[in-house]
């Protein structure tokens, strides 16, 4: 039985073309990009090209790209690096950020910062009225994600950035879950910094970037030889960076074709799920096209996921990164979803290779599992 993967928000498979681009740098092109000889110069050129590819995907100039070990590091670099430079005041982050934003933000409380969580509406959108209310207090940093990893809801980042700039705060957005799914334009969003990750766009794990405003120099998390404009020292992971660049170029080339095709497949799955009695989360808002978040009342999400796995389908309970945490999704609770419903949450996220047949087989499997679990519950009562 083939395994059908519907968990692309957790990670994506490496694209074959990305692997091909990386292989020479895992084999014969092993130079250190800081070396002045032929091997070093080849590595440096490859990094320069990747920087151009990533920059082009988000409409910035190549020097604005600071390569990191991934989205987690880029988010930490911005929040901690900005907090080192600015005088302590308030940091405002949405209540639905990934832990690699919310945890470093919360840690700033120990350094004299006031930490303010921005509330979200029932539809999963950061409440602009609460942004206005928060900015009444002197604020140094605002961070709001572009697309939520669980619901897929796209936030009004440009509108929030406009407010943050008017209040003289630095505006950051974690665009990890938006990249490759919708157009992401740093200039149009009007932010000071943006986080990206390679493994969510069919690139390798362990590569990402912080895009920074030309005028901003952050205190590095990792000091050393001064790599990446002094913002991230350490010998560059050339194969991973090359893979990130190749994945960025592929993403730029296919987004116009991919988004409507994937959205159609999502519509097909959601129609089927609703017919089976599922409730959808965030579906009234604009979302990235690949993500669906749902629950069946009275059915535990973990159990549903395990049963679907046995039938050969990979889906997730809320955020994969918090699977060790049995509490219901913080995102759903922030949206005002009752805990007993939030405990049923299942995240379904499509990728480039998924087909309508796979979606139909998935719906059959859900129908079968839900009927069985409902019977068991009824017998237990
Ligand atoms: N931000 C969001 C919204 C994410 O979904 C993730 C990963 O799940 C990350 C950041 C972390 O990125 P990385 O896995 O590259 O560290």
PDB file of N, CA and C in Angstrom, residues 293-347:
ATOM      1  N   UNK A 293      -8.140  22.625   7.864  1.00  0.00           N
ATOM      2  CA  UNK A 293      -8.046  22.298   9.296  1.00  0.00           C
ATOM      3  C   UNK A 293      -9.461  21.973   9.746  1.00  0.00           C
ATOM      4  N   UNK A 294      -9.665  20.772  10.279  1.00  0.00           N
ATOM      5  CA  UNK A 294     -11.042  20.340  10.546  1.00  0.00           C
ATOM      6  C   UNK A 294     -11.113  19.448  11.777  1.00  0.00           C
ATOM      7  N   UNK A 295     -12.335  19.200  12.232  1.00  0.00           N
ATOM      8  CA  UNK A 295     -12.558  18.267  13.346  1.00  0.00           C
ATOM      9  C   UNK A 295     -13.925  17.631  13.187  1.00  0.00           C
ATOM     10  N   UNK A 296     -14.063  16.417  13.717  1.00  0.00           N
ATOM     11  CA  UNK A 296     -15.369  15.772  13.848  1.00  0.00           C
ATOM     12  C   UNK A 296     -15.707  15.791  15.334  1.00  0.00           C
ATOM     13  N   UNK A 297     -16.842  16.382  15.654  1.00  0.00           N
ATOM     14  CA  UNK A 297     -17.235  16.486  17.070  1.00  0.00           C
ATOM     15  C   UNK A 297     -17.254  15.103  17.705  1.00  0.00           C
ATOM     16  N   UNK A 298     -16.650  15.002  18.898  1.00  0.00           N
ATOM     17  CA  UNK A 298     -16.693  13.729  19.636  1.00  0.00           C
ATOM     18  C   UNK A 298     -15.614  12.744  19.223  1.00  0.00           C
ATOM     19  N   UNK A 299     -14.808  13.104  18.209  1.00  0.00           N
ATOM     20  CA  UNK A 299     -13.723  12.193  17.803  1.00  0.00           C
ATOM     21  C   UNK A 299     -12.380  12.867  18.062  1.00  0.00           C
ATOM     22  N   UNK A 300     -11.535  12.151  18.800  1.00  0.00           N
ATOM     23  CA  UNK A 300     -10.234  12.686  19.172  1.00  0.00           C
ATOM     24  C   UNK A 300      -9.322  12.761  17.931  1.00  0.00           C
ATOM     25  N   UNK A 301      -8.659  13.908  17.765  1.00  0.00           N
ATOM     26  CA  UNK A 301      -7.815  14.131  16.579  1.00  0.00           C
ATOM     27  C   UNK A 301      -6.672  13.127  16.473  1.00  0.00           C
ATOM     28  N   UNK A 302      -6.015  12.858  17.607  1.00  0.00           N
ATOM     29  CA  UNK A 302      -4.872  11.917  17.605  1.00  0.00           C
ATOM     30  C   UNK A 302      -5.319  10.540  17.128  1.00  0.00           C
ATOM     31  N   UNK A 303      -6.493  10.108  17.639  1.00  0.00           N
ATOM     32  CA  UNK A 303      -6.998   8.777  17.273  1.00  0.00           C
ATOM     33  C   UNK A 303      -7.283   8.728  15.773  1.00  0.00           C
ATOM     34  N   UNK A 304      -7.892   9.775  15.270  1.00  0.00           N
ATOM     35  CA  UNK A 304      -8.226   9.835  13.841  1.00  0.00           C
ATOM     36  C   UNK A 304      -6.944   9.745  12.996  1.00  0.00           C
ATOM     37  N   UNK A 305      -5.926  10.475  13.452  1.00  0.00           N
ATOM     38  CA  UNK A 305      -4.656  10.496  12.714  1.00  0.00           C
ATOM     39  C   UNK A 305      -3.998   9.115  12.698  1.00  0.00           C
ATOM     40  N   UNK A 306      -4.036   8.444  13.844  1.00  0.00           N
ATOM     41  CA  UNK A 306      -3.409   7.113  13.935  1.00  0.00           C
ATOM     42  C   UNK A 306      -4.166   6.122  13.036  1.00  0.00           C
ATOM     43  N   UNK A 307      -5.495   6.206  13.053  1.00  0.00           N
ATOM     44  CA  UNK A 307      -6.288   5.287  12.220  1.00  0.00           C
ATOM     45  C   UNK A 307      -6.067   5.577  10.734  1.00  0.00           C
ATOM     46  N   UNK A 308      -5.956   6.837  10.376  1.00  0.00           N
ATOM     47  CA  UNK A 308      -5.713   7.188   8.967  1.00  0.00           C
ATOM     48  C   UNK A 308      -4.310   6.747   8.544  1.00  0.00           C
ATOM     49  N   UNK A 309      -3.376   6.841   9.466  1.00  0.00           N
ATOM     50  CA  UNK A 309      -2.003   6.392   9.187  1.00  0.00           C
ATOM     51  C   UNK A 309      -2.008   4.892   8.867  1.00  0.00           C
ATOM     52  N   UNK A 310      -2.782   4.120   9.646  1.00  0.00           N
ATOM     53  CA  UNK A 310      -2.850   2.667   9.409  1.00  0.00           C
ATOM     54  C   UNK A 310      -3.380   2.371   8.009  1.00  0.00           C
ATOM     55  N   UNK A 311      -4.238   3.273   7.496  1.00  0.00           N
ATOM     56  CA  UNK A 311      -4.784   3.079   6.147  1.00  0.00           C
ATOM     57  C   UNK A 311      -3.896   3.718   5.071  1.00  0.00           C
ATOM     58  N   UNK A 312      -2.755   4.311   5.488  1.00  0.00           N
ATOM     59  CA  UNK A 312      -1.793   4.815   4.509  1.00  0.00           C
ATOM     60  C   UNK A 312      -1.914   6.290   4.170  1.00  0.00           C
ATOM     61  N   UNK A 313      -2.478   7.090   5.096  1.00  0.00           N
ATOM     62  CA  UNK A 313      -2.599   8.534   4.852  1.00  0.00           C
ATOM     63  C   UNK A 313      -1.912   9.316   5.968  1.00  0.00           C
ATOM     64  N   UNK A 314      -1.046  10.253   5.578  1.00  0.00           N
ATOM     65  CA  UNK A 314      -0.311  11.054   6.558  1.00  0.00           C
ATOM     66  C   UNK A 314      -0.926  12.435   6.712  1.00  0.00           C
ATOM     67  N   UNK A 315      -1.564  12.671   7.868  1.00  0.00           N
ATOM     68  CA  UNK A 315      -2.062  14.014   8.200  1.00  0.00           C
ATOM     69  C   UNK A 315      -1.562  14.357   9.602  1.00  0.00           C
ATOM     70  N   UNK A 316      -1.856  15.572  10.081  1.00  0.00           N
ATOM     71  CA  UNK A 316      -1.271  16.019  11.349  1.00  0.00           C
ATOM     72  C   UNK A 316      -2.331  16.489  12.326  1.00  0.00           C
ATOM     73  N   UNK A 317      -1.963  16.441  13.592  1.00  0.00           N
ATOM     74  CA  UNK A 317      -2.814  17.038  14.630  1.00  0.00           C
ATOM     75  C   UNK A 317      -2.243  18.406  14.930  1.00  0.00           C
ATOM     76  N   UNK A 318      -2.918  19.445  14.509  1.00  0.00           N
ATOM     77  CA  UNK A 318      -2.406  20.784  14.779  1.00  0.00           C
ATOM     78  C   UNK A 318      -1.004  20.929  14.226  1.00  0.00           C
ATOM     79  N   UNK A 319      -0.119  21.538  15.012  1.00  0.00           N
ATOM     80  CA  UNK A 319       1.235  21.773  14.549  1.00  0.00           C
ATOM     81  C   UNK A 319       2.095  20.563  14.867  1.00  0.00           C
ATOM     82  N   UNK A 320       2.856  20.081  13.856  1.00  0.00           N
ATOM     83  CA  UNK A 320       3.724  18.924  14.064  1.00  0.00           C
ATOM     84  C   UNK A 320       4.738  19.210  15.158  1.00  0.00           C
ATOM     85  N   UNK A 321       5.174  20.474  15.207  1.00  0.00           N
ATOM     86  CA  UNK A 321       6.230  20.832  16.157  1.00  0.00           C
ATOM     87  C   UNK A 321       5.740  20.746  17.588  1.00  0.00           C
ATOM     88  N   UNK A 322       4.421  20.630  17.803  1.00  0.00           N
ATOM     89  CA  UNK A 322       3.957  20.574  19.185  1.00  0.00           C
ATOM     90  C   UNK A 322       3.288  19.228  19.473  1.00  0.00           C
ATOM     91  N   UNK A 323       3.660  18.191  18.693  1.00  0.00           N
ATOM     92  CA  UNK A 323       2.979  16.908  18.871  1.00  0.00           C
ATOM     93  C   UNK A 323       3.317  16.265  20.210  1.00  0.00           C
ATOM     94  N   UNK A 324       4.409  16.736  20.855  1.00  0.00           N
ATOM     95  CA  UNK A 324       4.735  16.184  22.171  1.00  0.00           C
ATOM     96  C   UNK A 324       3.816  16.786  23.235  1.00  0.00           C
ATOM     97  N   UNK A 325       3.054  17.791  22.827  1.00  0.00           N
ATOM     98  CA  UNK A 325       2.227  18.537  23.773  1.00  0.00           C
ATOM     99  C   UNK A 325       0.755  18.139  23.580  1.00  0.00           C
ATOM    100  N   UNK A 326       0.171  17.435  24.536  1.00  0.00           N
ATOM    101  CA  UNK A 326      -1.182  16.914  24.337  1.00  0.00           C
ATOM    102  C   UNK A 326      -2.287  17.963  24.509  1.00  0.00           C
ATOM    103  N   UNK A 327      -1.915  19.184  24.895  1.00  0.00           N
ATOM    104  CA  UNK A 327      -2.928  20.241  25.057  1.00  0.00           C
ATOM    105  C   UNK A 327      -3.566  20.558  23.701  1.00  0.00           C
ATOM    106  N   UNK A 328      -4.839  20.998  23.688  1.00  0.00           N
ATOM    107  CA  UNK A 328      -5.416  21.390  22.404  1.00  0.00           C
ATOM    108  C   UNK A 328      -4.655  22.569  21.801  1.00  0.00           C
ATOM    109  N   UNK A 329      -4.772  22.716  20.496  1.00  0.00           N
ATOM    110  CA  UNK A 329      -4.035  23.747  19.770  1.00  0.00           C
ATOM    111  C   UNK A 329      -4.262  25.140  20.348  1.00  0.00           C
ATOM    112  N   UNK A 330      -3.162  25.835  20.637  1.00  0.00           N
ATOM    113  CA  UNK A 330      -3.243  27.203  21.170  1.00  0.00           C
ATOM    114  C   UNK A 330      -3.883  28.131  20.135  1.00  0.00           C
ATOM    115  N   UNK A 331      -3.654  27.836  18.864  1.00  0.00           N
ATOM    116  CA  UNK A 331      -4.242  28.664  17.806  1.00  0.00           C
ATOM    117  C   UNK A 331      -5.766  28.566  17.857  1.00  0.00           C
ATOM    118  N   UNK A 332      -6.282  27.349  17.976  1.00  0.00           N
ATOM    119  CA  UNK A 332      -7.742  27.188  18.010  1.00  0.00           C
ATOM    120  C   UNK A 332      -8.329  27.801  19.278  1.00  0.00           C
ATOM    121  N   UNK A 333      -7.640  27.634  20.394  1.00  0.00           N
ATOM    122  CA  UNK A 333      -8.149  28.229  21.644  1.00  0.00           C
ATOM    123  C   UNK A 333      -8.182  29.753  21.509  1.00  0.00           C
ATOM    124  N   UNK A 334      -7.135  30.324  20.880  1.00  0.00           N
ATOM    125  CA  UNK A 334      -7.103  31.780  20.679  1.00  0.00           C
ATOM    126  C   UNK A 334      -8.243  32.234  19.777  1.00  0.00           C
ATOM    127  N   UNK A 335      -8.703  31.350  18.900  1.00  0.00           N
ATOM    128  CA  UNK A 335      -9.827  31.669  18.000  1.00  0.00           C
ATOM    129  C   UNK A 335     -11.164  31.475  18.703  1.00  0.00           C
ATOM    130  N   UNK A 336     -11.132  31.037  19.960  1.00  0.00           N
ATOM    131  CA  UNK A 336     -12.371  30.859  20.712  1.00  0.00           C
ATOM    132  C   UNK A 336     -13.048  29.513  20.471  1.00  0.00           C
ATOM    133  N   UNK A 337     -12.315  28.556  19.890  1.00  0.00           N
ATOM    134  CA  UNK A 337     -12.881  27.216  19.682  1.00  0.00           C
ATOM    135  C   UNK A 337     -12.900  26.493  21.034  1.00  0.00           C
ATOM    136  N   UNK A 338     -14.003  25.808  21.334  1.00  0.00           N
ATOM    137  CA  UNK A 338     -14.117  25.106  22.620  1.00  0.00           C
ATOM    138  C   UNK A 338     -13.069  23.994  22.684  1.00  0.00           C
ATOM    139  N   UNK A 339     -12.445  23.797  23.872  1.00  0.00           N
ATOM    140  CA  UNK A 339     -11.369  22.798  23.978  1.00  0.00           C
ATOM    141  C   UNK A 339     -11.800  21.409  23.502  1.00  0.00           C
ATOM    142  N   UNK A 340     -13.056  21.005  23.781  1.00  0.00           N
ATOM    143  CA  UNK A 340     -13.453  19.639  23.390  1.00  0.00           C
ATOM    144  C   UNK A 340     -13.530  19.489  21.860  1.00  0.00           C
ATOM    145  N   UNK A 341     -13.786  20.589  21.168  1.00  0.00           N
ATOM    146  CA  UNK A 341     -13.770  20.520  19.695  1.00  0.00           C
ATOM    147  C   UNK A 341     -12.324  20.623  19.190  1.00  0.00           C
ATOM    148  N   UNK A 342     -11.555  21.510  19.836  1.00  0.00           N
ATOM    149  CA  UNK A 342     -10.150  21.696  19.422  1.00  0.00           C
ATOM    150  C   UNK A 342      -9.365  20.387  19.555  1.00  0.00           C
ATOM    151  N   UNK A 343      -9.747  19.547  20.525  1.00  0.00           N
ATOM    152  CA  UNK A 343      -9.040  18.262  20.696  1.00  0.00           C
ATOM    153  C   UNK A 343      -9.230  17.335  19.502  1.00  0.00           C
ATOM    154  N   UNK A 344     -10.208  17.626  18.679  1.00  0.00           N
ATOM    155  CA  UNK A 344     -10.455  16.780  17.494  1.00  0.00           C
ATOM    156  C   UNK A 344      -9.706  17.267  16.260  1.00  0.00           C
ATOM    157  N   UNK A 345      -8.923  18.344  16.387  1.00  0.00           N
ATOM    158  CA  UNK A 345      -8.379  19.007  15.189  1.00  0.00           C
ATOM    159  C   UNK A 345      -7.411  18.142  14.393  1.00  0.00           C
ATOM    160  N   UNK A 346      -7.608  18.160  13.093  1.00  0.00           N
ATOM    161  CA  UNK A 346      -6.718  17.468  12.156  1.00  0.00           C
ATOM    162  C   UNK A 346      -6.328  18.470  11.070  1.00  0.00           C
ATOM    163  N   UNK A 347      -5.020  18.521  10.788  1.00  0.00           N
ATOM    164  CA  UNK A 347      -4.552  19.405   9.722  1.00  0.00           C
ATOM    165  C   UNK A 347      -4.199  18.579   8.492  1.00  0.00           C
TER     166      UNK A 347
END
